[in-house]
Amino acid sequence: MSASTKALPTPTPETAPYWEGARAGELRIQRCRACTQAYFYPRPYCPQCGSADVEWFVTSGRATLASYIISERAAPGFDAPYAIAIVELEEGPRMMTNIVEVEPTPERLVLDMALEVRFEDRGEITVPVFAPAGQAVEA
Amino acid sequence: MSTGAVIIGAAETDRVGKLPGHSTLMLHLEAAHNALADAGLSVHDIDGVAGVSAPGPLAVAHALGITPAWLDSTSVGGTSFLFHVRHAAAAIAAGLCTTVLITHGESGRSRVGAPSYTRDPGSMPGQFEAPYGIISPPTMFTVPALRYLKDTGTTQEQLASVAVAQRRWSARNPRAMFREEITVDDVFASPIIAYPFHLLECCLVTDGGGALIVTSAERARDLPQRHRPVHLLGAGEASDAPLVSQMEDLTSSRGFRLSSAAAFEEARISVDDVDHLMIYDAFAHLPLYGLEDMGFVKRGEAGAFIAEGHTSPGGSLPMNTNGGGLSYTHTGMYGMFAIQEAVRQLRGEAAAQLPDPKVSVVLGNGGMFMAAATLVLGSDAVD
Ligand SMILES: [Zn+2]
C-alpha cells in the first residue's frame, strides 16, 4: 500500500515496541509482572501498583466493541462515514480504533460484538484496526 | 461552611456569538475591563491573575498594566476557570495575594489571533487517537455515549430531550445564539454529525469571553460592593484520563464524581440544598452523566428526569438556565459562562431569573472527560 494521507503517529521511546509490533503483525501491549495487570497505553511503570517490573507481550488480538460513533465528516485520508470505536481487548485494556471490513451502520455495529485485530499499512507506519471476528482476512 | 472567598466582579464581553472584529486577546481584555467595572475596581486593585494558556495570565496582566504577585495558568480545557476560582480562594487564604482576576477570551468561531489546533503526533493522543480519523470533539467526546445509553437503558429520545430542555431556557435569554424552542423530532431531523449525535445535540462554536474577580469576604467589605458578593461555599477538582478511551468508566465520569463530592463536602451541603445547577454541556450526554455522577438522580434516571421537564423552566431542578453550550454560547471553553450564569442567578440578575436561589452548583468539564471541577456558590455565607 502506498503512503497514506491519514494522520500518522510519531513513535516515542516508550511506545516503540507497540509500533514495531504492529509492523510485524502483532498487537503488543504491556503487563506488570508484580501484580499481573495488563495495561495500555505504553508507559514504563504499572499504573495499578507502580512497579517498574513490566513486560511486553503479544495479545490474542481479540476484542469486543465497547462503544463507537459513526463520523459523517471525513478526516484527511478517510472516506465518511466511518466508525471510530473504543474496543475492549480480551486481556482487559481498552483502546481507540476504527472498525473495518463492515458497513459502518448502527445495524451492523452492535455493542459487545466480537472483533479481531487487523493491521492497516500506512506506508512508514502500520496501525492496528479491528474487524468483526470470524471473517476471512482481506488481502 | 465557606472557603472565605467571594466573587465580587463578574462579566462577559459586551456581546457573544460572531465577533470577527475581536482578537483572542481583545476578548480577554474586554471581559476583564467589564468585570473590573462590575466590581468598581481598577487594575491597581488586582494582584493575582489566572487564565489558560494561550495567551496566558502573564500576557493578560501585562496588557492590562497589572503587576501580579500570583499567577495561575492551569489549562485543563473548558473547566479551567473553575480550577482558577478554587486556586484563587486557596491563594488568598494563604496570603499569596488579595484580589484575583480570572479571564477567558476565545475566538472559537472566527479564529482571530487564536492558537492553531495542532496535536503533537508524538503525544499519547497523537499516537493512539489521532490516527483513527479524529477531527474534533464531535468525533471524540461522543464516543463513550452509546455505551452509556445501552448500560443505563437511556433512549436516544431522552438524549435529544437535553437539547429540547435547554432551548426552553435560551428562549428566555436575549443574548443566546439559538432561541427558538425545538422538539425531539426537530433534533432527530437535524443532520447526524457522529451517530448517535445530531447537530442539535452538539454545542455551538462562538466567540466571546468572560472574567471574574475573587477576593476574601473580609476584604470585600472594604471595597465598593456594587453587587451582593457571591460566596464560594466549596470547591473540588479532579482528573480522569488524557485519552477518552482510557477513562475509568465509559458510562460515568470520575472527575464529575470526585470533584462534586469534594465540593459538596467542603460546603457541607447535599443535593437537596441545591436551587440552581449548571452542568457543562459540550454535548447532550454530559448533563446525563453529570446528574447521575453528582447524585441528583440514581443511575439510569437522568434521561427520564430531563425528558419529564424537571430541569426545564418551572421544574424542581433548574439547570443550564442560560441555554448552555448547546444554545447560549460555547467558545470552546465554556466553563467561564457557566460560572457567570450562576453568579447572575445568585445576584438576581439573570435573563431567566429564578425566584431567590440561595445555592448554585457549577460542574465544569475539561477535554473529553479529562478534567472536572465543581463549585458550590451561595448568595450568603453559611456558617
Ligand atoms: Zn502492577
XYZ file of C-alpha atoms and ligand atoms in Angstrom:
523
model
C 0.000 0.000 0.000
C 1.244 3.483 -0.789
C 1.840 6.207 1.753
C -1.350 7.285 3.478
C -2.697 10.791 3.899
C -4.193 9.663 7.202
C -2.660 11.067 10.378
C 0.417 9.118 11.403
C 1.793 8.725 14.901
C 5.356 9.549 15.793
C 6.582 6.644 17.948
C 8.433 7.615 21.117
C 10.877 5.503 23.135
C 8.210 4.130 25.462
C 5.836 3.272 22.591
C 8.306 1.963 20.011
C 7.713 -1.745 20.825
C 3.985 -1.226 20.189
C 4.569 0.246 16.733
C 7.287 -2.294 15.922
C 4.794 -4.992 16.884
C 2.125 -3.556 14.608
C 4.661 -3.538 11.779
C 5.281 -7.235 12.448
C 1.543 -8.016 12.550
C 1.321 -8.314 16.344
C -0.709 -6.300 18.806
C 1.753 -5.908 21.666
C 0.881 -4.259 24.962
C 2.417 -4.323 28.424
C 1.692 -6.114 31.649
C 3.031 -5.891 35.165
C 4.985 -8.861 36.487
C 4.380 -7.759 40.075
C 0.569 -7.568 40.008
C -0.199 -9.243 36.610
C -2.212 -6.219 35.408
C -2.225 -5.777 31.635
C -2.354 -2.147 30.553
C -2.461 0.238 27.625
C -1.205 2.896 26.565
C 2.520 2.130 26.834
C 4.398 3.520 29.817
C 7.330 2.384 31.918
C 5.575 1.820 35.269
C 2.494 -0.192 36.151
C -0.448 2.203 36.627
C -2.026 -0.148 39.162
C 0.865 -0.813 41.558
C 3.712 1.435 40.413
C 6.128 -1.394 39.722
C 8.865 -0.939 37.134
C 8.874 -4.707 36.581
C 6.761 -4.612 33.420
C 6.986 -6.597 30.199
C 5.666 -6.527 26.660
C 3.544 -9.401 25.423
C 1.558 -10.247 22.303
C -2.195 -10.058 22.822
C -4.658 -12.504 21.318
C -5.915 -9.732 19.047
C -9.462 -10.486 20.155
C -11.674 -7.708 21.480
C -15.280 -6.610 21.892
C -16.952 -3.411 20.770
C -17.279 -1.186 23.838
C -18.632 1.961 22.180
C -18.402 3.948 18.956
C -19.569 6.817 16.798
C -20.046 6.942 13.041
C -18.389 10.071 11.717
C -20.220 11.771 8.876
C -17.313 14.121 8.259
C -14.030 12.843 6.913
C -10.621 13.460 8.413
C -7.778 13.611 5.859
C -7.391 10.241 4.129
C -10.725 8.881 5.399
C -13.955 8.337 3.469
C -17.054 9.185 5.509
C -18.925 7.561 7.029
C -16.524 5.553 9.174
C -16.602 4.169 12.685
C -14.375 5.495 15.461
C -14.603 2.997 18.268
C -13.368 2.063 21.704
C -12.722 -1.666 21.931
C -12.010 -3.778 24.982
C -9.200 -6.249 24.461
C -9.616 -9.804 25.696
C -6.765 -9.035 28.108
C -8.751 -6.163 29.653
C -7.422 -2.789 28.477
C -9.428 -0.569 26.148
C -8.129 1.245 23.086
C -9.432 3.584 20.393
C -9.540 2.221 16.857
C -11.501 2.028 13.611
C -13.863 -0.821 12.781
C -13.172 -2.044 9.246
C -14.487 -4.699 6.851
C -18.065 -3.954 7.865
C -20.616 -1.411 6.711
C -20.480 1.468 9.233
C -24.129 1.434 10.244
C -25.838 1.105 13.629
C -27.414 -2.136 12.355
C -24.068 -3.767 11.592
C -22.138 -2.320 14.527
C -23.634 -3.916 17.612
C -22.164 -3.197 21.030
C -20.257 -6.134 22.522
C -19.823 -7.826 19.133
C -16.653 -9.905 18.807
C -13.787 -8.278 16.945
C -10.285 -9.204 15.933
C -7.298 -7.087 15.099
C -6.219 -6.173 11.583
C -3.177 -4.182 10.572
C -3.519 -1.203 8.261
C -0.376 -0.360 6.334
C 0.036 3.385 6.080
C 3.458 3.402 4.489
C 6.074 4.067 7.133
C 3.652 3.112 9.918
C 1.241 0.221 10.448
C -1.837 0.973 12.522
C -3.908 -1.645 14.381
C -7.618 -1.592 13.489
C -10.388 -4.104 14.206
C -12.847 -6.123 12.127
C -15.773 -8.365 13.049
C -14.400 -11.704 14.267
C -14.603 -14.788 12.105
C -14.375 -13.062 8.747
C -11.691 -14.072 6.285
C -8.819 -11.628 6.430
C -8.945 -9.364 3.397
C -5.801 -9.447 1.332
C -19.157 26.312 55.556
C -17.375 28.653 53.256
C -13.934 28.941 51.772
C -13.862 32.594 52.829
C -13.621 33.656 49.197
C -16.192 35.694 47.319
C -16.775 36.645 43.702
C -17.156 40.425 43.620
C -16.865 41.019 39.897
C -18.342 39.008 37.044
C -18.955 39.996 33.460
C -18.912 38.708 29.916
C -17.807 40.505 26.785
C -20.314 43.084 25.522
C -21.528 40.532 23.040
C -21.041 36.809 22.491
C -21.518 34.978 19.223
C -19.835 36.072 15.994
C -17.202 38.688 16.761
C -14.763 38.757 13.816
C -13.600 42.215 14.910
C -12.193 40.855 18.185
C -8.910 39.010 18.593
C -8.492 36.414 21.321
C -6.542 38.911 23.420
C -9.143 41.649 22.896
C -11.839 39.308 24.198
C -9.795 38.734 27.367
C -9.212 42.442 27.855
C -12.831 43.449 27.224
C -14.053 40.806 29.666
C -11.512 41.967 32.262
C -12.458 45.606 31.754
C -16.141 44.754 32.200
C -15.518 42.679 35.323
C -13.449 45.464 36.904
C -16.238 47.947 36.163
C -18.764 45.481 37.563
C -16.771 45.364 40.814
C -15.980 49.070 40.860
C -12.246 48.302 40.901
C -9.242 49.360 38.834
C -6.340 47.287 37.588
C -4.326 48.605 40.547
C -6.564 46.664 42.924
C -5.609 43.361 41.263
C -2.558 41.426 42.470
C -3.297 37.970 41.088
C -4.183 36.852 37.563
C -5.327 33.497 36.210
C -6.231 32.206 32.778
C -5.489 29.399 30.374
C -2.590 29.468 28.003
C -2.654 30.862 25.383
C -2.348 33.808 25.771
C -1.997 33.059 29.486
C -2.224 35.246 32.559
C 1.182 36.832 32.060
C 0.170 38.310 28.698
C -3.216 39.418 30.025
C -1.666 41.014 33.128
C 0.903 42.871 31.074
C -1.617 44.085 28.511
C -3.814 45.475 31.294
C -0.935 47.008 33.272
C -1.221 44.683 36.248
C 1.857 43.685 38.284
C 0.809 40.294 39.626
C 2.203 38.721 42.788
C 0.462 35.453 41.863
C -0.208 33.727 38.552
C -2.120 30.570 37.662
C -2.212 29.198 34.138
C -3.835 25.853 34.883
C -5.015 24.735 31.443
C -7.204 21.652 31.623
C -9.754 22.573 28.986
C -13.077 24.289 29.455
C -13.286 23.649 33.191
C -10.037 25.539 33.837
C -11.829 28.625 35.162
C -13.439 26.591 37.939
C -9.958 25.399 38.883
C -8.785 29.009 38.845
C -11.568 30.052 41.240
C -10.614 27.258 43.626
C -6.904 28.015 43.372
C -7.529 31.732 43.820
C -9.512 31.070 47.006
C -6.638 28.978 48.371
C -4.023 31.559 47.379
C -5.986 34.355 49.004
C -6.495 32.300 52.174
C -2.751 31.577 52.214
C -1.908 35.263 51.882
C -0.212 34.923 48.493
C -2.396 37.648 47.007
C -5.601 39.513 47.857
C -7.611 40.069 44.692
C -7.548 37.780 41.670
C -8.703 38.474 38.124
C -9.631 35.369 36.100
C -10.108 35.939 32.390
C -11.355 33.963 29.428
C -11.466 35.019 25.808
C -11.724 32.754 22.812
C -12.243 33.462 19.158
C -13.649 29.971 18.774
C -15.718 30.741 15.703
C -13.805 33.498 13.922
C -10.328 32.239 14.935
C -8.849 35.744 15.151
C -5.469 35.712 16.871
C -6.313 32.216 18.085
C -3.830 29.425 18.762
C -3.815 26.803 15.998
C -5.314 23.378 16.573
C -2.339 21.066 16.429
C -1.905 17.717 18.082
C 1.666 16.576 18.646
C 1.881 13.243 16.776
C 4.295 12.021 19.453
C 1.902 12.691 22.338
C -0.268 9.835 23.590
C -3.413 11.328 21.980
C -1.361 11.934 18.834
C -0.257 8.312 18.727
C -3.323 6.472 19.942
C -6.330 8.623 18.949
C -5.433 10.906 16.036
C -4.614 8.062 13.597
C -8.253 6.939 13.732
C -9.773 9.893 11.924
C -10.471 12.085 14.917
C -11.364 15.529 13.631
C -12.509 17.443 16.649
C -14.543 16.989 19.843
C -17.690 15.817 17.962
C -15.835 12.651 16.924
C -14.080 12.060 20.231
C -16.104 13.313 23.168
C -19.129 11.474 21.825
C -17.575 8.008 21.586
C -18.497 6.744 25.110
C -22.163 7.756 24.787
C -23.547 4.611 23.104
C -22.138 2.530 25.955
C -23.840 4.844 28.442
C -27.160 4.620 26.603
C -27.024 0.839 26.471
C -25.866 0.216 30.031
C -28.319 2.642 31.616
C -31.283 1.962 29.334
C -31.373 5.611 28.306
C -33.037 6.238 24.943
C -31.929 8.433 22.067
C -35.191 10.380 22.573
C -34.074 11.154 26.130
C -30.658 12.225 24.873
C -32.382 14.576 22.432
C -34.563 15.935 25.242
C -31.458 17.545 26.772
C -31.321 19.912 23.797
C -35.086 20.463 23.966
C -34.970 21.398 27.666
C -32.175 23.877 27.171
C -33.981 25.681 24.341
C -36.784 26.380 26.793
C -34.213 28.339 28.791
C -32.416 30.039 25.900
C -35.811 31.151 24.559
C -35.850 33.427 27.622
C -32.288 34.723 27.093
C -31.935 37.543 24.553
C -28.148 37.003 24.366
C -28.479 33.345 23.352
C -27.479 32.369 19.834
C -30.383 29.930 19.374
C -33.716 30.952 20.920
C -36.360 29.014 19.026
C -37.946 26.210 21.022
C -37.469 22.765 19.500
C -38.921 19.281 19.821
C -37.302 15.862 19.933
C -38.378 15.437 16.299
C -36.541 18.645 15.392
C -33.394 17.225 16.990
C -33.780 13.978 15.042
C -34.376 15.934 11.833
C -31.114 17.857 12.212
C -28.086 16.387 10.409
C -26.269 13.489 12.017
C -22.775 14.663 12.906
C -21.492 11.496 14.536
C -24.100 8.805 15.168
C -25.836 8.845 17.637
C -25.337 12.631 17.818
C -27.297 15.086 15.690
C -26.270 18.676 15.087
C -28.650 19.976 17.766
C -27.028 17.679 20.358
C -23.634 19.326 19.770
C -22.563 22.647 21.222
C -22.285 25.909 19.370
C -18.955 27.332 18.320
C -18.821 31.027 19.152
C -16.583 33.955 20.022
C -16.702 35.576 23.433
C -15.174 35.980 26.827
C -15.807 36.427 30.494
C -13.952 37.439 33.619
C -14.285 37.089 37.369
C -12.780 38.895 40.332
C -12.235 36.889 43.500
C -11.218 38.215 46.897
C -11.805 37.420 50.561
C -15.157 38.132 52.193
C -13.234 40.263 54.653
C -11.590 42.459 52.002
C -14.845 42.677 50.057
C -16.344 44.638 52.938
C -13.763 47.405 52.321
C -14.410 47.519 48.561
C -17.158 49.343 46.638
C -19.641 46.408 46.792
C -21.542 47.252 43.636
C -23.267 43.873 43.925
C -24.020 41.352 46.588
C -20.881 39.191 46.839
C -21.282 35.582 45.758
C -19.715 33.216 48.284
C -17.608 30.231 47.318
C -19.008 27.693 49.759
C -16.988 24.765 48.472
C -14.988 23.549 45.522
C -13.416 20.384 44.218
C -11.220 19.384 41.315
C -10.289 16.047 39.788
C -8.932 14.472 36.652
C -9.535 11.316 34.681
C -7.638 10.163 31.582
C -5.981 12.299 28.886
C -7.367 9.823 26.323
C -11.106 9.273 26.259
C -10.611 5.557 25.575
C -8.816 5.306 28.920
C -11.442 6.909 31.133
C -12.035 4.807 34.210
C -15.643 4.008 33.280
C -17.130 4.887 29.885
C -20.540 5.428 31.483
C -19.529 7.670 34.402
C -17.041 10.495 34.834
C -14.552 10.021 37.647
C -13.887 13.752 37.519
C -17.568 14.574 37.909
C -17.896 12.172 40.847
C -14.783 13.170 42.768
C -14.908 16.923 42.217
C -18.568 17.183 43.180
C -18.114 15.005 46.264
C -15.235 17.209 47.421
C -17.128 20.433 46.754
C -20.315 19.238 48.466
C -18.302 18.068 51.461
C -16.444 21.356 51.822
C -19.698 23.295 51.507
C -21.454 20.819 53.822
C -24.418 20.591 51.512
C -26.332 17.774 49.900
C -28.090 17.669 46.538
C -31.313 18.651 48.322
C -29.810 22.055 49.139
C -29.179 22.970 45.501
C -31.521 25.564 43.983
C -29.775 26.010 40.646
C -27.430 23.833 38.645
C -25.065 24.414 35.753
C -23.611 21.331 34.054
C -21.110 21.869 31.267
C -22.874 20.736 28.121
C -20.484 20.497 25.204
C -22.685 17.606 24.035
C -26.086 16.386 25.122
C -24.780 13.403 27.076
C -22.831 15.493 29.594
C -25.822 16.634 31.665
C -26.932 12.982 31.839
C -23.574 11.898 33.226
C -23.450 14.962 35.473
C -26.861 14.497 37.090
C -26.039 10.869 37.897
C -22.400 11.333 38.882
C -23.226 14.212 41.224
C -26.009 12.202 42.848
C -29.022 14.296 41.832
C -30.645 11.184 40.392
C -29.897 7.475 40.508
C -28.031 5.719 37.743
C -30.089 5.468 34.587
C -32.640 8.074 35.717
C -31.143 11.240 34.236
C -32.673 10.825 30.779
C -36.220 10.496 32.103
C -35.596 13.281 34.631
C -34.745 15.742 31.876
C -37.345 14.453 29.416
C -40.054 14.875 32.075
C -39.127 18.544 32.421
C -37.587 18.591 35.891
C -34.647 20.711 34.704
C -36.803 22.941 32.474
C -38.435 26.238 33.483
C -40.800 25.519 36.371
C -39.052 22.224 37.175
C -37.664 21.155 40.543
C -34.013 21.487 39.482
C -33.473 24.388 37.075
C -30.383 23.513 35.038
C -28.379 25.388 32.410
C -30.654 28.370 32.668
C -28.712 30.465 30.153
C -29.394 27.829 27.483
C -25.993 26.217 27.964
C -23.323 25.428 25.456
C -25.975 23.856 23.246
C -27.991 27.058 22.815
C -26.438 30.064 24.587
C -22.766 30.183 23.646
C -19.725 27.911 23.537
C -16.391 29.442 22.680
C -14.558 26.143 23.109
C -14.013 26.631 26.830
C -17.491 27.060 28.196
C -16.816 26.866 31.940
C -16.478 30.631 32.340
C -20.014 31.135 31.022
C -21.447 28.526 33.379
C -19.937 30.388 36.350
C -21.224 33.716 35.007
C -24.796 32.397 34.872
C -24.556 31.042 38.424
C -23.365 34.444 39.648
C -26.182 36.204 37.796
C -28.773 33.858 39.300
C -27.451 34.360 42.844
C -27.365 38.139 42.363
C -30.869 38.133 40.891
C -29.701 39.473 37.510
C -30.255 36.536 35.144
C -32.309 36.769 31.968
C -34.346 33.755 33.081
C -34.181 34.657 36.770
C -35.212 32.061 39.348
C -37.077 33.137 42.485
C -34.321 33.889 45.029
C -31.923 30.941 44.648
C -29.546 30.530 47.602
C -27.213 27.787 46.392
C -25.967 27.259 42.863
C -23.685 24.420 41.787
C -21.462 24.592 38.715
C -19.931 21.445 37.211
C -17.196 22.026 34.665
C -15.718 19.601 32.185
C -12.321 19.828 30.540
C -11.187 17.988 27.432
C -13.012 14.734 26.733
C -13.964 13.840 30.336
C -10.285 14.579 31.072
C -10.698 17.007 33.955
C -13.561 18.291 36.058
C -14.218 20.785 38.795
C -17.235 21.699 40.868
C -18.050 24.999 42.559
C -20.722 25.422 45.204
C -21.727 29.077 45.195
C -24.057 30.783 47.638
C -25.860 34.101 47.934
C -24.966 34.079 51.626
C -22.052 32.774 53.612
C -23.209 29.705 55.505
C -21.760 29.022 58.938
Zn 1.415 -3.720 38.856
